[in-house]
């Protein structure tokens, strides 16, 4: 099999790496990719949201499988363009990806399918915002309806800040505050059948102890020792499958990765959000311990063939991922700082360094080019060992202003949020 991965983030780097481990995948290409992917895949220049160019590249390469990583290309129909050329593509149609692209649409799907989630009100006018804030009380949860790269949600007890965020966003979803720890559960879907992955946890806040602003994710780990073994089946039955059935009923079957962000509240599991693609950085941790070969799995999903795929196989190892972010992230990442130590980290053996916001200077030196710069993932026989490996890897890496959380997977026996 020849695979083409569209995107340039840490998640896509991890997908490329996992595809390379699949003995049935002989060749992996990435577009546009990043310097890290360049050492394990052939890179092709591409504007990731240009569906016609992606489809043409896939045709030229005689790709048997295209994987579209990020949400923006999905929302702009890159998967549709590839599929329209008759090439198997892992990633939902632009129509189905709206489950991520509009929080109001996601709420409507959940209401219709009876999926447990926070009660919510969609507001477009200032007066409605005030009424909704009164209805739910503090802490207030105010969400931009559209895509905002993990930065559209404000959770605050400060009413003035809640009103200001709503005004800045335009159309917002205001909803009930969900207590309890969060986890991510991903379903591989072929439009009909859903195969759940094992749960992972993401650390969304910038700083230790869940302080600071929301980010795209500062670290992750899997498995979750504090989650019951029944949870995967429960979420598949009550969340992932009903969502897939509802989307199919609406004529927009979901083929790709359906991401359920969940809260384990005092009144049971509830959906915080849906995404239409692999989570970043949960994917870096999950793919490190997925034993099922990824190419065959994603190809089966892309061709409606998941009925022939058994339950996913997982290593008994744990995996921990720690992100190194640029100075100023998430508000205004500073680019240009030189990065050192990536080879030293990789030389530790148990560590993978996945590139995201990196580029090469004209002199060939690695430097910072985006908010989340690198993610270091390590496996271990348990979470403590994996954690030690990941932080040993991070210790090797340096760039000016590097921001790293020190508490990823620190309290894995206690429930955390
Ligand atoms: P989202 O983009 O919807 O996942 O929201 C980003 C983050 O905001 C989530 O991971 C939660 O930490 C927080 N959040 C979102 N919705 C709620 C809610 N209803 N109650 C409490 N926290 C929330
Ligand atoms: N880690 C959160 C996300 O990918 O949206």
Coordinates of C-alpha atoms and ligand atoms in Angstrom, one line a residue, residues 11 202 204 216-217 259 273 275 277-282, ligand 2:
X11 CA -0.5 14.2 14.9
X202 CA -5.3 15.4 27.2
X204 CA -5.7 21.5 27.7
X216 CA -4.7 22.9 21.6
X217 CA -3.2 20.4 24.2
X259 CA -13.4 12.2 18.5
X273 CA -17.2 18.3 22.3
X275 CA -14.0 16.6 16.7
X277 CA -10.2 14.1 13.3
X278 CA -7.5 12.5 15.4
X279 CA -6.7 14.6 18.6
X280 CA -3.4 16.2 19.0
X281 CA -1.4 15.3 21.2
X282 CA -3.5 12.2 22.3
Ligands
LIG2 N1 -6.2 17.6 22.0 C1 -7.4 18.3 21.7 C2 -7.7 18.3 20.2 O1 -7.0 17.7 19.4 O2 -8.6 19.0 19.9

